[in-house]
CSV table of C-alpha atoms in Angstrom, one decimal:
chain,number,residue,atom,x,y,z
A,82,MET,CA,7.8,-19.4,-4.1
A,83,LYS,CA,6.7,-15.3,-6.7
A,84,ALA,CA,4.7,-13.1,-5.2
A,85,ILE,CA,2.3,-10.5,-7.8
A,86,ILE,CA,2.0,-7.2,-6.3
A,87,PRO,CA,-0.6,-5.3,-7.4
A,88,VAL,CA,0.5,-1.6,-8.0
A,89,ALA,CA,-1.3,-0.6,-11.7
A,90,GLY,CA,-4.6,1.6,-9.9
A,91,ALA,CA,-4.3,5.4,-10.3
A,92,GLY,CA,-5.3,6.0,-6.7
A,93,THR,CA,-7.6,7.7,-6.8
A,94,LYS,CA,-8.9,8.4,-3.7
A,95,LEU,CA,-6.1,10.3,-3.0
A,96,ARG,CA,-5.2,12.4,-5.4
A,97,PRO,CA,-4.8,15.0,-6.8
A,98,HIS,CA,-1.3,13.3,-5.4
A,99,THR,CA,-1.6,10.1,-7.4
A,100,HIS,CA,-1.3,12.3,-10.3
A,101,THR,CA,2.4,12.6,-10.7
A,102,GLN,CA,3.0,10.2,-7.8
A,103,PRO,CA,2.5,6.3,-7.8
A,104,LYS,CA,-0.1,5.8,-3.9
A,105,ALA,CA,3.1,3.0,-4.0
A,106,LEU,CA,5.8,5.5,-3.7
A,107,ILE,CA,4.7,7.8,-1.2
A,108,PRO,CA,6.6,8.9,1.5
A,109,LEU,CA,5.3,6.7,5.3
A,110,ALA,CA,7.3,7.1,8.4
A,111,GLY,CA,10.6,8.1,6.7
A,112,LYS,CA,10.3,5.4,3.5
A,113,PRO,CA,8.0,4.5,0.8
A,114,LEU,CA,4.4,2.6,1.5
A,115,LEU,CA,6.0,0.2,-1.8
A,116,ASP,CA,9.0,-0.6,0.8
A,117,PHE,CA,7.4,-2.1,3.3
A,118,ILE,CA,6.1,-4.1,1.7
A,119,ILE,CA,8.9,-5.4,-0.8
A,120,ASP,CA,11.4,-6.0,2.5
A,121,PRO,CA,9.5,-8.4,5.2
A,122,LEU,CA,8.4,-11.0,2.1
A,123,TYR,CA,12.1,-10.3,0.9
A,124,GLN,CA,13.1,-10.9,4.9
A,125,ALA,CA,11.4,-14.3,5.0
A,126,GLY,CA,12.9,-16.2,1.7
A,127,ILE,CA,10.9,-14.4,-1.2
A,128,GLU,CA,13.2,-12.6,-3.7
A,129,GLU,CA,10.7,-13.3,-7.4
A,130,PHE,CA,8.9,-10.6,-7.4
A,131,ILE,CA,5.9,-9.7,-10.6
A,132,PHE,CA,4.5,-6.3,-10.5
A,133,ILE,CA,1.9,-5.2,-12.9
A,134,THR,CA,1.9,-1.9,-13.0
A,135,GLY,CA,0.0,0.5,-15.0
A,136,HIS,CA,-0.5,4.4,-13.4
A,137,LEU,CA,3.0,5.8,-13.7
A,138,GLY,CA,4.4,2.4,-14.0
A,139,GLU,CA,7.8,3.5,-14.4
A,140,LYS,CA,8.6,5.4,-12.2
A,141,ILE,CA,8.2,2.4,-10.1
A,142,ARG,CA,9.5,0.1,-12.2
A,143,ALA,CA,13.1,3.0,-11.8
A,144,TYR,CA,12.5,3.0,-7.8
A,145,ILE,CA,12.6,-0.9,-8.2
A,146,GLU,CA,15.4,-1.0,-10.1
A,147,GLN,CA,17.6,1.1,-8.4
A,148,LYS,CA,16.3,0.3,-4.2
A,149,TYR,CA,15.6,-3.6,-5.0
A,150,PRO,CA,19.1,-4.8,-8.1
A,151,HIS,CA,19.2,-8.0,-5.9
A,152,LEU,CA,15.2,-9.3,-6.7
A,153,ARG,CA,14.6,-11.2,-9.7
A,154,SER,CA,11.8,-8.2,-10.7
A,155,HIS,CA,9.8,-8.7,-13.7
A,156,PHE,CA,7.1,-5.7,-15.4
A,157,VAL,CA,3.8,-7.2,-17.2
A,158,HIS,CA,1.8,-3.5,-17.7
A,159,GLN,CA,-2.3,-3.0,-17.4
A,160,THR,CA,-3.3,-1.1,-20.2
A,161,GLU,CA,-7.1,-0.5,-18.8
A,162,ARG,CA,-7.6,-1.0,-14.8
A,163,GLU,CA,-10.4,-3.7,-15.3
A,164,GLY,CA,-9.6,-4.7,-11.6
A,165,VAL,CA,-7.6,-6.8,-9.5
A,166,GLY,CA,-8.4,-10.2,-11.1
A,167,HIS,CA,-7.4,-8.9,-14.3
A,168,ALA,CA,-4.0,-7.1,-13.2
A,169,VAL,CA,-2.8,-11.2,-11.5
A,170,TRP,CA,-4.5,-12.9,-14.9
A,171,LEU,CA,-1.8,-10.7,-16.8
A,172,ALA,CA,0.9,-12.3,-14.1
A,173,ARG,CA,0.6,-16.2,-14.7
A,174,GLU,CA,3.2,-16.8,-17.9
A,175,TRP,CA,5.7,-15.8,-15.6
A,176,VAL,CA,4.0,-17.7,-12.2
A,177,GLN,CA,4.3,-21.3,-15.0
A,178,HIS,CA,3.2,-23.3,-12.0
A,179,ASP,CA,4.7,-22.1,-9.1
A,180,GLU,CA,2.7,-21.2,-5.3
A,181,ILE,CA,2.6,-17.0,-5.2
A,182,LEU,CA,2.3,-14.5,-2.9
A,183,ILE,CA,0.0,-12.0,-3.7
A,184,MET,CA,0.1,-8.8,-1.6
A,185,LEU,CA,-2.2,-5.6,-3.1
A,186,GLY,CA,0.3,-3.0,-2.6
A,187,ASP,CA,-2.5,-0.4,-0.9
A,188,THR,CA,-2.1,-3.5,2.4
A,189,ILE,CA,0.8,-3.0,5.1
A,190,CYS,CA,0.3,-6.3,6.9
A,191,GLU,CA,2.6,-7.3,10.6
A,192,CYS,CA,2.7,-10.6,10.2
A,193,ASP,CA,4.2,-13.7,10.1
A,194,TYR,CA,4.7,-14.4,6.5
A,195,ARG,CA,7.9,-17.5,7.3
A,196,ALA,CA,4.6,-19.0,8.4
A,197,ILE,CA,2.4,-17.7,5.5
A,198,ILE,CA,4.9,-19.3,3.3
A,199,GLN,CA,5.2,-22.5,4.8
A,200,ALA,CA,1.3,-23.5,5.3
A,201,ARG,CA,0.9,-26.3,2.9
A,202,GLN,CA,-2.5,-24.6,2.8
A,203,ASN,CA,-4.5,-21.7,0.4
A,204,VAL,CA,-4.4,-19.1,2.9
A,205,LEU,CA,-6.4,-16.1,3.1
A,206,GLY,CA,-4.8,-13.3,5.4
A,207,VAL,CA,-8.1,-11.7,7.5
A,208,LYS,CA,-9.5,-9.6,10.4
A,209,LYS,CA,-12.3,-8.4,11.7
A,210,VAL,CA,-13.3,-4.7,10.8
A,211,ASP,CA,-16.3,-2.2,11.9
A,212,ASP,CA,-18.3,-1.3,8.4
A,213,PRO,CA,-16.5,-4.6,6.3
A,214,ARG,CA,-18.4,-2.6,3.1
A,215,ASP,CA,-15.6,-1.2,1.5
A,216,PHE,CA,-13.9,-5.1,1.8
A,217,GLY,CA,-14.0,-8.1,0.5
A,218,VAL,CA,-15.3,-10.9,3.0
A,219,ALA,CA,-14.4,-14.0,4.4
A,220,GLU,CA,-17.1,-16.5,5.6
A,221,ILE,CA,-15.4,-19.3,8.3
A,222,ASP,CA,-16.3,-22.4,9.8
A,223,GLU,CA,-15.0,-21.9,13.3
A,224,ALA,CA,-15.2,-25.7,14.4
A,225,GLN,CA,-12.9,-25.9,10.7
A,226,GLN,CA,-10.8,-22.7,10.1
A,227,ARG,CA,-11.6,-23.5,6.9
A,228,ILE,CA,-13.5,-20.4,3.9
A,229,VAL,CA,-16.7,-21.6,2.9
A,230,HIS,CA,-17.0,-18.1,1.2
A,231,VAL,CA,-15.8,-14.7,-0.4
A,232,GLU,CA,-17.4,-11.9,-1.9
A,233,GLU,CA,-15.8,-9.1,-2.7
A,234,LYS,CA,-18.1,-5.8,-1.0
A,235,PRO,CA,-21.0,-6.6,-0.1
A,236,GLN,CA,-23.6,-3.6,0.9
A,237,ILE,CA,-24.8,-6.3,3.4
A,238,PRO,CA,-21.8,-8.5,4.9
A,239,THR,CA,-23.4,-11.5,6.7
A,240,THR,CA,-19.7,-10.6,8.7
A,241,ASN,CA,-17.1,-8.7,10.1
A,242,THR,CA,-13.8,-10.5,8.7
A,243,ALA,CA,-12.8,-8.4,5.8
A,244,LEU,CA,-9.6,-9.8,3.6
A,245,VAL,CA,-6.8,-8.0,4.1
A,246,GLY,CA,-5.3,-8.1,0.6
A,247,VAL,CA,-3.0,-11.6,1.9
A,248,TYR,CA,-3.4,-13.6,-1.4
A,249,LYS,CA,-1.0,-17.2,-0.2
A,250,ILE,CA,-1.8,-20.0,-3.2
A,251,ILE,CA,-0.2,-23.3,-4.1
A,252,ASP,CA,-3.5,-24.6,-6.4
A,253,THR,CA,-2.3,-21.7,-8.9
A,254,ASP,CA,-3.3,-23.6,-11.8
A,255,ALA,CA,-7.8,-23.7,-10.4
A,256,LEU,CA,-7.2,-19.8,-9.6
A,257,PHE,CA,-5.5,-19.2,-12.9
A,258,ASP,CA,-8.5,-21.4,-14.9
A,259,CYS,CA,-11.4,-19.2,-12.8
A,260,LEU,CA,-9.5,-15.8,-14.0
A,261,THR,CA,-9.6,-16.9,-17.0
A,262,TYR,CA,-13.4,-17.8,-17.4
A,263,HIS,CA,-13.5,-14.6,-15.4
A,264,VAL,CA,-11.5,-12.5,-18.3
A,265,GLN,CA,-13.2,-14.4,-21.0
A,266,HIS,CA,-16.8,-14.1,-19.6
A,267,ASN,CA,-16.0,-10.5,-18.5
A,268,VAL,CA,-17.4,-12.4,-15.2
A,269,ARG,CA,-17.3,-8.8,-13.0
A,270,SER,CA,-18.2,-6.9,-9.8
A,271,HIS,CA,-18.4,-3.4,-9.1
A,272,ASP,CA,-17.4,-3.5,-13.4
A,273,GLU,CA,-13.9,-4.9,-11.8
A,274,ILE,CA,-13.1,-8.6,-12.6
A,275,GLN,CA,-11.7,-9.4,-9.2
A,276,LEU,CA,-10.1,-11.9,-7.5
A,277,THR,CA,-12.8,-12.4,-4.7
A,278,ASP,CA,-14.5,-13.8,-7.3
A,279,ALA,CA,-11.9,-15.8,-8.7
A,280,ILE,CA,-11.0,-17.0,-4.9
A,281,GLU,CA,-15.5,-17.9,-4.0
A,282,CYS,CA,-14.6,-20.0,-7.6
A,283,MET,CA,-11.3,-21.7,-6.5
A,284,ILE,CA,-13.8,-22.5,-3.7
A,285,GLN,CA,-17.8,-24.4,-5.0
A,286,LYS,CA,-14.6,-26.5,-6.6
A,287,GLY,CA,-14.6,-28.0,-3.0
A,288,ILE,CA,-10.9,-25.6,-3.4
A,289,SER,CA,-9.3,-25.5,-0.1
A,290,PHE,CA,-8.9,-22.2,2.2
A,291,VAL,CA,-7.2,-21.0,5.2
A,292,PRO,CA,-8.1,-18.6,6.9
A,293,PHE,CA,-4.3,-16.4,9.3
A,294,LYS,CA,-5.7,-13.7,11.2
A,295,VAL,CA,-4.0,-10.8,11.4
A,296,THR,CA,-3.6,-8.4,14.4
A,297,VAL,CA,-2.2,-5.4,12.5
A,298,TRP,CA,-3.8,-4.1,9.2
A,299,PHE,CA,-2.7,-0.3,7.4
A,300,ASP,CA,-5.1,0.3,4.0
A,301,CYS,CA,-3.5,3.0,2.9
A,302,GLY,CA,-6.5,4.4,0.1
A,303,ARG,CA,-8.1,6.9,1.6
A,304,LYS,CA,-6.1,9.8,3.6
A,305,ASP,CA,-7.3,9.8,6.5
A,306,LYS,CA,-5.9,6.4,7.2
A,307,LEU,CA,-2.8,7.3,4.8
A,308,LEU,CA,-2.2,9.2,8.2
A,309,GLU,CA,-3.3,7.4,10.6
A,310,SER,CA,-0.9,4.8,9.5
A,311,ASN,CA,2.6,7.0,9.3
A,312,ALA,CA,1.2,8.0,13.2
A,313,THR,CA,1.1,4.5,14.1
A,314,LEU,CA,4.1,3.5,12.6
A,315,LEU,CA,6.4,6.6,13.5
A,316,LYS,CA,5.5,5.8,17.0
A,317,LYS,CA,6.4,1.8,16.1
A,318,ARG,CA,9.6,2.3,15.7
A,319,ASN,CA,12.8,4.0,17.4
A,320,PRO,CA,13.1,7.5,17.4
A,321,VAL,CA,15.4,8.6,15.4
A,322,PRO,CA,17.7,11.6,16.3
A,323,VAL,CA,17.5,14.7,14.1
A,324,ARG,CA,21.0,16.0,12.8
A,325,GLU,CA,21.1,19.6,14.7
A,326,ASP,CA,22.6,20.2,11.5
A,327,MET,CA,19.5,20.8,10.3
A,328,VAL,CA,18.0,22.8,13.0
A,329,GLU,CA,18.5,25.7,14.1
A,330,ASN,CA,15.5,27.4,17.0
A,331,SER,CA,13.5,25.3,16.7
A,332,ILE,CA,11.3,22.6,18.7
A,333,ILE,CA,11.4,18.4,17.5
A,334,VAL,CA,8.8,16.7,19.1
A,335,GLN,CA,9.2,12.8,18.7
A,336,PRO,CA,8.2,10.5,16.9
A,337,VAL,CA,9.0,12.3,13.6
A,338,SER,CA,11.0,11.1,10.0
A,339,ILE,CA,12.6,14.4,8.6
A,340,ALA,CA,14.8,13.1,5.6
A,341,GLU,CA,19.0,14.2,4.7
A,342,GLY,CA,19.7,17.9,3.5
A,343,CYS,CA,16.6,19.6,5.6
A,344,ARG,CA,16.1,22.6,7.4
A,345,ILE,CA,14.2,23.2,10.3
A,346,LYS,CA,14.2,26.8,10.8
A,347,ASP,CA,12.3,28.5,14.2
A,348,SER,CA,9.4,25.9,14.5
A,349,ILE,CA,7.4,23.4,16.2
A,350,VAL,CA,7.6,20.0,14.3
A,351,GLY,CA,5.4,17.3,14.8
A,352,PRO,CA,4.8,14.5,16.5
A,353,ASN,CA,4.3,12.1,14.0
A,354,VAL,CA,5.4,14.5,10.9
A,355,THR,CA,7.0,12.4,7.9
A,356,ILE,CA,9.1,14.9,6.4
A,357,GLY,CA,11.0,13.5,2.4
A,358,GLU,CA,14.9,14.8,1.9
A,359,HIS,CA,16.1,18.6,1.3
A,360,THR,CA,12.6,20.4,3.0
A,361,PHE,CA,13.0,23.7,4.1
A,362,VAL,CA,10.0,24.5,6.4
A,363,HIS,CA,10.8,28.6,7.8
A,364,ARG,CA,8.2,29.4,11.6
A,365,CYS,CA,5.9,26.7,10.9
A,366,ILE,CA,4.0,24.6,13.3
A,367,ILE,CA,3.4,21.4,11.4
A,368,GLN,CA,2.5,18.2,13.3
A,369,HIS,CA,0.6,15.2,12.0
A,370,SER,CA,1.2,15.6,8.3
A,371,ILE,CA,3.3,13.9,5.9
A,372,ILE,CA,5.6,16.1,3.6
A,373,GLY,CA,6.6,15.8,0.3
A,374,ALA,CA,10.2,16.0,-0.8
A,375,PHE,CA,11.8,19.3,-2.4
A,376,SER,CA,9.5,21.7,-0.6
A,377,GLN,CA,9.4,24.7,1.2
A,378,LEU,CA,6.7,26.0,3.8
A,379,LYS,CA,7.0,29.3,5.8
A,380,GLU,CA,4.8,30.9,7.7
A,381,VAL,CA,1.9,28.0,8.0
A,382,VAL,CA,0.6,25.8,10.7
A,383,LEU,CA,-0.3,22.6,10.2
A,384,ALA,CA,-1.9,19.0,11.4
A,385,ASP,CA,-3.7,16.5,9.7
A,386,SER,CA,-2.4,17.5,6.5
A,387,LEU,CA,0.1,15.3,3.3
A,388,ILE,CA,1.7,17.6,0.8
A,389,GLY,CA,3.5,16.5,-2.1
A,390,SER,CA,7.0,17.6,-3.1
A,391,ASP,CA,7.7,20.3,-5.2
A,392,ALA,CA,5.6,22.4,-3.0
A,393,HIS,CA,5.8,25.8,-1.8
A,394,ILE,CA,3.2,26.5,0.6
A,395,LYS,CA,3.0,30.5,2.5
A,396,GLY,CA,1.1,31.8,4.5
A,397,PHE,CA,-1.5,29.9,7.0
A,398,SER,CA,-3.7,27.1,6.3
A,399,GLN,CA,-5.1,24.2,9.0
A,400,HIS,CA,-6.1,21.3,7.1
A,401,LEU,CA,-4.6,21.4,2.8
A,402,ASN,CA,-4.7,18.2,0.7
A,403,ILE,CA,-2.1,19.1,-2.6
A,404,GLY,CA,-0.2,17.9,-4.8
A,405,ASP,CA,3.0,17.9,-6.1
A,406,ASN,CA,4.7,21.0,-8.1
A,407,THR,CA,2.0,23.2,-6.4
A,408,GLU,CA,2.5,26.6,-5.4
A,409,ILE,CA,0.1,28.4,-2.5
A,410,ASP,CA,0.4,31.3,-0.7
A,411,PHE,CA,-1.4,33.1,1.8
A,412,ALA,CA,0.3,36.1,2.8
């Protein structure tokens, strides 16, 4: 079993942060988003990973090689962003005829990956959503518990069952046959070569897919969803005490994640706040926010904010969305 992780997207919905930081390395609850994808797959028994990189791919490779040297990691560069289907197609030489588990690089799912891996069928992770128009969707024959149709971002959905970005494929030759046809004939939906379309191609050929219903799913492609995921993940873990030598005359409201080397002075921090390493916070009130590493915040009030690394902010604000290497003085 091999895992394919497409992380080549430019993360346009998270700009300006993704100008300098890959979306997969944005911190959530004290660790990069990518860790929440790799760790459960490794714990479930997968040791070989194929990362499809693009925008800032060298940062992802450097991080993987440093943090996960025990993995058998391969890196494939997607020069042009042609869609997830195209990204998976680029991994065909590394896959050969092995079974694969595809996990989208901005998706966190809490589910039984061992059960998915051990299934002797093609499996698609699904979950009911309020508005399925931003996702791939799956029509399910409930009586036979099989998927009869999939479609990418339908404007008039016939179902509210979304594909959550987890795909276990045992018929890999058929998948790559469909993807090759779509690439060679430029078959596109929403101007991209879609993995969903290749799966529909397989279904039309009579290949069976079964649904795996996921109860906890974080789609981290937008700022609001990223902050919501951060809050939920912080609440789910046991509170981590903040070291006394990092806090002076301040109130910490759990849950929070405050990294090593931070200094919190004359401030109120929390709840639902993640702060990267070596960040200095002075006379601030911060809640429901993510703050990058090596930043300095002085005399600001922040809520529902996403602040990049090496940012310097002084003054007063309520809602911010600024990227790395930024300096703002509201005084």
